[in-house]
Amino acid sequence: MTEESWAGWYRDGHGSDAVILTTDGQQLRIRTRGVDFEGESFDGLGPVAGVPPEGAEFTLADGVLDDCVLEWDLPLPVLVAGTVRQATLSCLLSLRRSDPDLALALHLDGAVYESARAAGDFAAALATIQRILPAGIRLQTCIACAFSDYFPVPVRGLSGALACFRGAKDAYRAAADGGDVAELWDRRTGFVQEIWSCQEFEARPAEGAGTGHRGAFPLEHA
């Protein structure tokens, strides 16, 4: 996968700093106040060096950033009347270890489509946006893809636990429930961020085979 970089802000009790968030769809990385942080989930960003250098002012919980706010924009592909367009997704994430607060807003043609405030995770927030989009407009990100799914467990986390089955497309097309996904789990290509998109995107079917554990998008299971 190629990398993308998104401009944003990092804020905490010590101030506000411009940052660049870089991702290849799997690993996330930000640099702020001269310190590099990385992780596979937005609530799992730990210092690359293990601990911040002496004098660096950050709050960590279990070794990852906590008690701070991340804000960034990214281009997000959407299908409008059969044509791929680039919208902008604005992301606001308040990282509190016990209760992260996520809000997403999709900007397209002068209109804004917002998720529920304090959404539980990126999957739920993106599903909320898809539900309120006008007919004929579809998100084209990994969460809406025909080849992505979560392992059949009650909790999936804030982001990054979405498995991609682009290397086993035909097998996943036959998956109709959680049991089928569990049997295919070891054939996953890897994990991806819900807001990532690649050239192998295909829309999820509305029902039956190919809807796997989480079902059609946005009518997904937890």
mmCIF file of C-alpha atoms in Angstrom:
data_model
loop_
_atom_site.group_PDB
_atom_site.id
_atom_site.type_symbol
_atom_site.label_atom_id
_atom_site.label_comp_id
_atom_site.label_asym_id
_atom_site.label_seq_id
_atom_site.Cartn_x
_atom_site.Cartn_y
_atom_site.Cartn_z
ATOM 1 C CA MET A 1 0.000 0.000 0.000
ATOM 2 C CA THR A 2 1.136 3.553 -0.672
ATOM 3 C CA GLU A 3 1.201 6.128 2.087
ATOM 4 C CA GLU A 4 -1.070 9.135 2.527
ATOM 5 C CA SER A 5 -0.463 12.156 4.725
ATOM 6 C CA TRP A 6 -3.203 14.239 6.334
ATOM 7 C CA ALA A 7 -2.685 17.642 7.954
ATOM 8 C CA GLY A 8 -4.186 18.249 11.369
ATOM 9 C CA TRP A 9 -3.796 19.470 14.928
ATOM 10 C CA TYR A 10 -2.766 17.948 18.235
ATOM 11 C CA ARG A 11 -4.108 19.598 21.389
ATOM 12 C CA ASP A 12 -3.694 18.908 25.085
ATOM 13 C CA GLY A 13 -3.298 20.800 28.345
ATOM 14 C CA HIS A 14 0.137 22.037 27.246
ATOM 15 C CA GLY A 15 -0.980 23.692 24.000
ATOM 16 C CA SER A 16 -1.863 23.152 20.347
ATOM 17 C CA ASP A 17 0.488 22.009 17.571
ATOM 18 C CA ALA A 18 0.112 21.399 13.830
ATOM 19 C CA VAL A 19 0.822 17.776 12.893
ATOM 20 C CA ILE A 20 1.001 15.519 9.852
ATOM 21 C CA LEU A 21 -0.674 12.149 10.244
ATOM 22 C CA THR A 22 0.773 9.520 7.894
ATOM 23 C CA THR A 23 -0.758 6.115 7.180
ATOM 24 C CA ASP A 24 -0.446 3.255 4.704
ATOM 25 C CA GLY A 25 -3.926 2.051 5.605
ATOM 26 C CA GLN A 26 -2.595 -0.103 8.429
ATOM 27 C CA GLN A 27 0.042 1.705 10.490
ATOM 28 C CA LEU A 28 -0.608 5.242 11.732
ATOM 29 C CA ARG A 29 2.146 7.709 12.545
ATOM 30 C CA ILE A 30 2.199 11.300 13.812
ATOM 31 C CA ARG A 31 5.019 13.604 14.815
ATOM 32 C CA THR A 32 4.355 16.367 17.306
ATOM 33 C CA ARG A 33 6.705 18.454 19.460
ATOM 34 C CA GLY A 34 9.611 16.588 17.921
ATOM 35 C CA VAL A 35 8.375 13.160 19.023
ATOM 36 C CA ASP A 36 7.168 10.351 16.720
ATOM 37 C CA PHE A 37 4.155 8.263 17.742
ATOM 38 C CA GLU A 38 2.785 5.236 15.904
ATOM 39 C CA GLY A 39 0.223 2.478 16.240
ATOM 40 C CA GLU A 40 -2.423 0.446 14.412
ATOM 41 C CA SER A 41 -5.339 2.292 16.015
ATOM 42 C CA PHE A 42 -6.004 5.953 16.710
ATOM 43 C CA ASP A 43 -6.256 5.166 20.415
ATOM 44 C CA GLY A 44 -3.036 3.127 20.338
ATOM 45 C CA LEU A 45 -0.424 5.731 19.366
ATOM 46 C CA GLY A 46 2.710 5.144 21.397
ATOM 47 C CA PRO A 47 6.130 6.839 21.198
ATOM 48 C CA VAL A 48 8.358 5.096 18.641
ATOM 49 C CA ALA A 49 11.315 5.345 20.997
ATOM 50 C CA GLY A 50 9.368 3.644 23.782
ATOM 51 C CA VAL A 51 9.116 6.727 26.006
ATOM 52 C CA PRO A 52 9.084 10.455 25.168
ATOM 53 C CA PRO A 53 12.415 12.227 25.700
ATOM 54 C CA GLU A 54 12.994 13.950 29.024
ATOM 55 C CA GLY A 55 11.132 17.249 29.170
ATOM 56 C CA ALA A 56 8.526 16.331 26.518
ATOM 57 C CA GLU A 57 5.050 17.086 27.822
ATOM 58 C CA PHE A 58 2.544 14.358 26.990
ATOM 59 C CA THR A 59 0.008 12.324 28.915
ATOM 60 C CA LEU A 60 0.336 8.578 28.360
ATOM 61 C CA ALA A 61 -1.947 5.793 29.562
ATOM 62 C CA ASP A 62 -0.636 2.243 29.192
ATOM 63 C CA GLY A 63 2.122 3.674 26.990
ATOM 64 C CA VAL A 64 -0.109 5.468 24.437
ATOM 65 C CA LEU A 65 -1.346 9.045 24.000
ATOM 66 C CA ASP A 66 -4.191 10.003 26.302
ATOM 67 C CA ASP A 67 -6.073 13.094 27.472
ATOM 68 C CA CYS A 68 -5.622 14.922 24.164
ATOM 69 C CA VAL A 69 -7.485 15.874 20.988
ATOM 70 C CA LEU A 70 -6.599 14.983 17.395
ATOM 71 C CA GLU A 71 -8.230 16.845 14.526
ATOM 72 C CA TRP A 72 -7.562 16.270 10.826
ATOM 73 C CA ASP A 73 -9.107 16.321 7.330
ATOM 74 C CA LEU A 74 -8.673 13.751 4.579
ATOM 75 C CA PRO A 75 -9.946 13.260 1.028
ATOM 76 C CA LEU A 76 -12.588 10.544 0.943
ATOM 77 C CA PRO A 77 -13.835 8.929 -2.305
ATOM 78 C CA VAL A 78 -17.593 8.743 -2.774
ATOM 79 C CA LEU A 79 -19.658 7.389 -5.658
ATOM 80 C CA VAL A 80 -22.142 9.991 -6.900
ATOM 81 C CA ALA A 81 -24.560 8.895 -9.627
ATOM 82 C CA GLY A 82 -22.043 6.341 -10.862
ATOM 83 C CA THR A 83 -19.044 8.712 -10.840
ATOM 84 C CA VAL A 84 -16.242 8.668 -8.261
ATOM 85 C CA ARG A 85 -15.826 12.038 -6.560
ATOM 86 C CA GLN A 86 -13.535 13.273 -3.790
ATOM 87 C CA ALA A 87 -15.298 14.558 -0.673
ATOM 88 C CA THR A 88 -13.547 15.739 2.492
ATOM 89 C CA LEU A 89 -13.899 13.946 5.813
ATOM 90 C CA SER A 90 -13.261 16.045 8.923
ATOM 91 C CA CYS A 91 -12.310 13.998 11.978
ATOM 92 C CA LEU A 92 -12.365 15.145 15.606
ATOM 93 C CA LEU A 93 -11.154 12.631 18.179
ATOM 94 C CA SER A 94 -10.915 13.340 21.882
ATOM 95 C CA LEU A 95 -8.703 10.627 23.345
ATOM 96 C CA ARG A 96 -9.687 9.664 26.844
ATOM 97 C CA ARG A 97 -8.600 6.133 27.637
ATOM 98 C CA SER A 98 -11.858 5.184 29.333
ATOM 99 C CA ASP A 99 -14.214 6.987 26.940
ATOM 100 C CA PRO A 100 -12.928 8.289 23.558
ATOM 101 C CA ASP A 101 -15.165 10.851 21.842
ATOM 102 C CA LEU A 102 -15.278 10.681 18.020
ATOM 103 C CA ALA A 103 -17.115 12.943 15.575
ATOM 104 C CA LEU A 104 -16.923 12.765 11.759
ATOM 105 C CA ALA A 105 -18.288 15.189 9.153
ATOM 106 C CA LEU A 106 -18.380 14.565 5.397
ATOM 107 C CA HIS A 107 -18.209 17.699 3.211
ATOM 108 C CA LEU A 108 -19.579 17.311 -0.322
ATOM 109 C CA ASP A 109 -20.850 19.970 -2.742
ATOM 110 C CA GLY A 110 -21.352 22.533 0.019
ATOM 111 C CA ALA A 111 -23.342 20.169 2.241
ATOM 112 C CA VAL A 112 -22.147 18.613 5.506
ATOM 113 C CA TYR A 113 -23.200 15.149 6.717
ATOM 114 C CA GLU A 114 -22.296 14.493 10.358
ATOM 115 C CA SER A 115 -22.051 11.379 12.491
ATOM 116 C CA ALA A 116 -23.542 11.232 15.950
ATOM 117 C CA ARG A 117 -21.423 13.032 18.506
ATOM 118 C CA ALA A 118 -19.355 10.663 20.630
ATOM 119 C CA ALA A 119 -19.678 7.751 18.217
ATOM 120 C CA GLY A 120 -18.264 4.539 19.626
ATOM 121 C CA ASP A 121 -15.875 3.835 16.753
ATOM 122 C CA PHE A 122 -15.064 4.725 13.144
ATOM 123 C CA ALA A 123 -17.273 1.952 11.754
ATOM 124 C CA ALA A 124 -20.371 3.220 13.570
ATOM 125 C CA ALA A 125 -19.629 6.862 12.697
ATOM 126 C CA LEU A 126 -19.195 6.101 8.989
ATOM 127 C CA ALA A 127 -22.340 3.976 8.984
ATOM 128 C CA THR A 128 -24.264 6.924 10.453
ATOM 129 C CA ILE A 129 -23.004 9.195 7.674
ATOM 130 C CA GLN A 130 -23.926 6.660 4.972
ATOM 131 C CA ARG A 131 -27.477 6.458 6.332
ATOM 132 C CA ILE A 132 -28.042 10.209 6.001
ATOM 133 C CA LEU A 133 -26.442 10.652 2.573
ATOM 134 C CA PRO A 134 -28.869 11.322 -0.285
ATOM 135 C CA ALA A 135 -29.871 8.377 -2.455
ATOM 136 C CA GLY A 136 -27.264 7.592 -5.075
ATOM 137 C CA ILE A 137 -24.256 8.642 -2.952
ATOM 138 C CA ARG A 138 -22.085 5.880 -1.471
ATOM 139 C CA LEU A 139 -18.899 5.941 0.549
ATOM 140 C CA GLN A 140 -15.972 4.115 -1.078
ATOM 141 C CA THR A 141 -13.759 3.246 1.877
ATOM 142 C CA CYS A 142 -12.689 -0.032 3.446
ATOM 143 C CA ILE A 143 -15.636 -0.105 5.856
ATOM 144 C CA ALA A 144 -18.000 -0.167 2.854
ATOM 145 C CA CYS A 145 -15.952 -2.667 0.835
ATOM 146 C CA ALA A 146 -17.120 -6.118 -0.228
ATOM 147 C CA PHE A 147 -13.933 -7.725 1.109
ATOM 148 C CA SER A 148 -13.712 -6.425 4.692
ATOM 149 C CA ASP A 149 -15.052 -7.769 7.957
ATOM 150 C CA TYR A 150 -14.496 -8.015 11.700
ATOM 151 C CA PHE A 151 -13.802 -11.177 13.654
ATOM 152 C CA PRO A 152 -17.075 -12.373 15.236
ATOM 153 C CA VAL A 153 -16.575 -11.013 18.767
ATOM 154 C CA PRO A 154 -18.703 -8.501 20.728
ATOM 155 C CA VAL A 155 -16.077 -5.700 20.793
ATOM 156 C CA ARG A 156 -14.122 -4.424 17.768
ATOM 157 C CA GLY A 157 -12.260 -1.347 19.091
ATOM 158 C CA LEU A 158 -12.030 2.259 17.906
ATOM 159 C CA SER A 159 -10.250 1.554 14.589
ATOM 160 C CA GLY A 160 -7.835 -0.703 12.742
ATOM 161 C CA ALA A 161 -9.330 -4.136 13.528
ATOM 162 C CA LEU A 162 -11.044 -4.413 10.142
ATOM 163 C CA ALA A 163 -9.696 -7.416 8.236
ATOM 164 C CA CYS A 164 -9.215 -7.257 4.462
ATOM 165 C CA PHE A 165 -9.881 -10.375 2.362
ATOM 166 C CA ARG A 166 -8.798 -8.981 -1.019
ATOM 167 C CA GLY A 167 -6.434 -11.947 -1.309
ATOM 168 C CA ALA A 168 -9.339 -14.387 -0.913
ATOM 169 C CA LYS A 169 -12.121 -12.579 -2.771
ATOM 170 C CA ASP A 170 -14.000 -15.583 -4.131
ATOM 171 C CA ALA A 171 -13.984 -17.332 -0.751
ATOM 172 C CA TYR A 172 -15.252 -14.225 1.051
ATOM 173 C CA ARG A 173 -17.996 -13.697 -1.544
ATOM 174 C CA ALA A 174 -19.499 -16.955 -0.241
ATOM 175 C CA ALA A 175 -19.340 -15.884 3.444
ATOM 176 C CA ALA A 176 -22.843 -15.376 4.817
ATOM 177 C CA ASP A 177 -22.318 -15.292 8.597
ATOM 178 C CA GLY A 178 -19.801 -15.111 11.439
ATOM 179 C CA GLY A 179 -18.996 -18.796 11.246
ATOM 180 C CA ASP A 180 -17.945 -18.455 7.615
ATOM 181 C CA VAL A 181 -15.736 -15.466 8.481
ATOM 182 C CA ALA A 182 -14.094 -17.334 11.368
ATOM 183 C CA GLU A 183 -13.201 -20.199 9.031
ATOM 184 C CA LEU A 184 -11.649 -17.718 6.567
ATOM 185 C CA TRP A 185 -9.838 -15.658 9.196
ATOM 186 C CA ASP A 186 -6.356 -17.049 8.559
ATOM 187 C CA ARG A 187 -6.712 -16.175 4.863
ATOM 188 C CA ARG A 188 -7.065 -12.438 5.532
ATOM 189 C CA THR A 189 -4.591 -10.190 3.711
ATOM 190 C CA GLY A 190 -4.146 -8.008 6.795
ATOM 191 C CA PHE A 191 -5.905 -5.272 8.722
ATOM 192 C CA VAL A 192 -6.941 -1.870 7.397
ATOM 193 C CA GLN A 193 -8.262 1.434 8.690
ATOM 194 C CA GLU A 194 -11.980 1.955 8.190
ATOM 195 C CA ILE A 195 -11.353 5.324 6.469
ATOM 196 C CA TRP A 196 -8.791 3.884 4.011
ATOM 197 C CA SER A 197 -9.594 3.125 0.371
ATOM 198 C CA CYS A 198 -7.749 1.134 -2.287
ATOM 199 C CA GLN A 199 -8.152 0.429 -6.012
ATOM 200 C CA GLU A 200 -9.624 -3.016 -5.351
ATOM 201 C CA PHE A 201 -12.730 -1.566 -3.686
ATOM 202 C CA GLU A 202 -16.058 -3.202 -4.481
ATOM 203 C CA ALA A 203 -19.365 -2.323 -2.834
ATOM 204 C CA ARG A 204 -20.792 -4.816 -0.327
ATOM 205 C CA PRO A 205 -23.847 -6.778 -1.399
ATOM 206 C CA ALA A 206 -27.127 -5.841 0.258
ATOM 207 C CA GLU A 207 -27.908 -9.315 1.595
ATOM 208 C CA GLY A 208 -26.998 -12.999 1.608
ATOM 209 C CA ALA A 209 -23.641 -14.409 0.567
ATOM 210 C CA GLY A 210 -20.791 -11.945 0.816
ATOM 211 C CA THR A 211 -22.212 -10.035 3.778
ATOM 212 C CA GLY A 212 -20.138 -12.066 6.246
ATOM 213 C CA HIS A 213 -20.333 -11.379 9.957
ATOM 214 C CA ARG A 214 -21.202 -7.670 9.954
ATOM 215 C CA GLY A 215 -23.798 -7.744 7.198
ATOM 216 C CA ALA A 216 -24.450 -5.132 4.528
ATOM 217 C CA PHE A 217 -23.133 -1.606 4.950
ATOM 218 C CA PRO A 218 -24.433 0.431 6.716
ATOM 219 C CA LEU A 219 -26.755 -2.177 8.281
ATOM 220 C CA GLU A 220 -23.935 -3.927 10.096
ATOM 221 C CA HIS A 221 -23.692 -5.994 13.262
ATOM 222 C CA ALA A 222 -21.405 -5.025 16.150
#
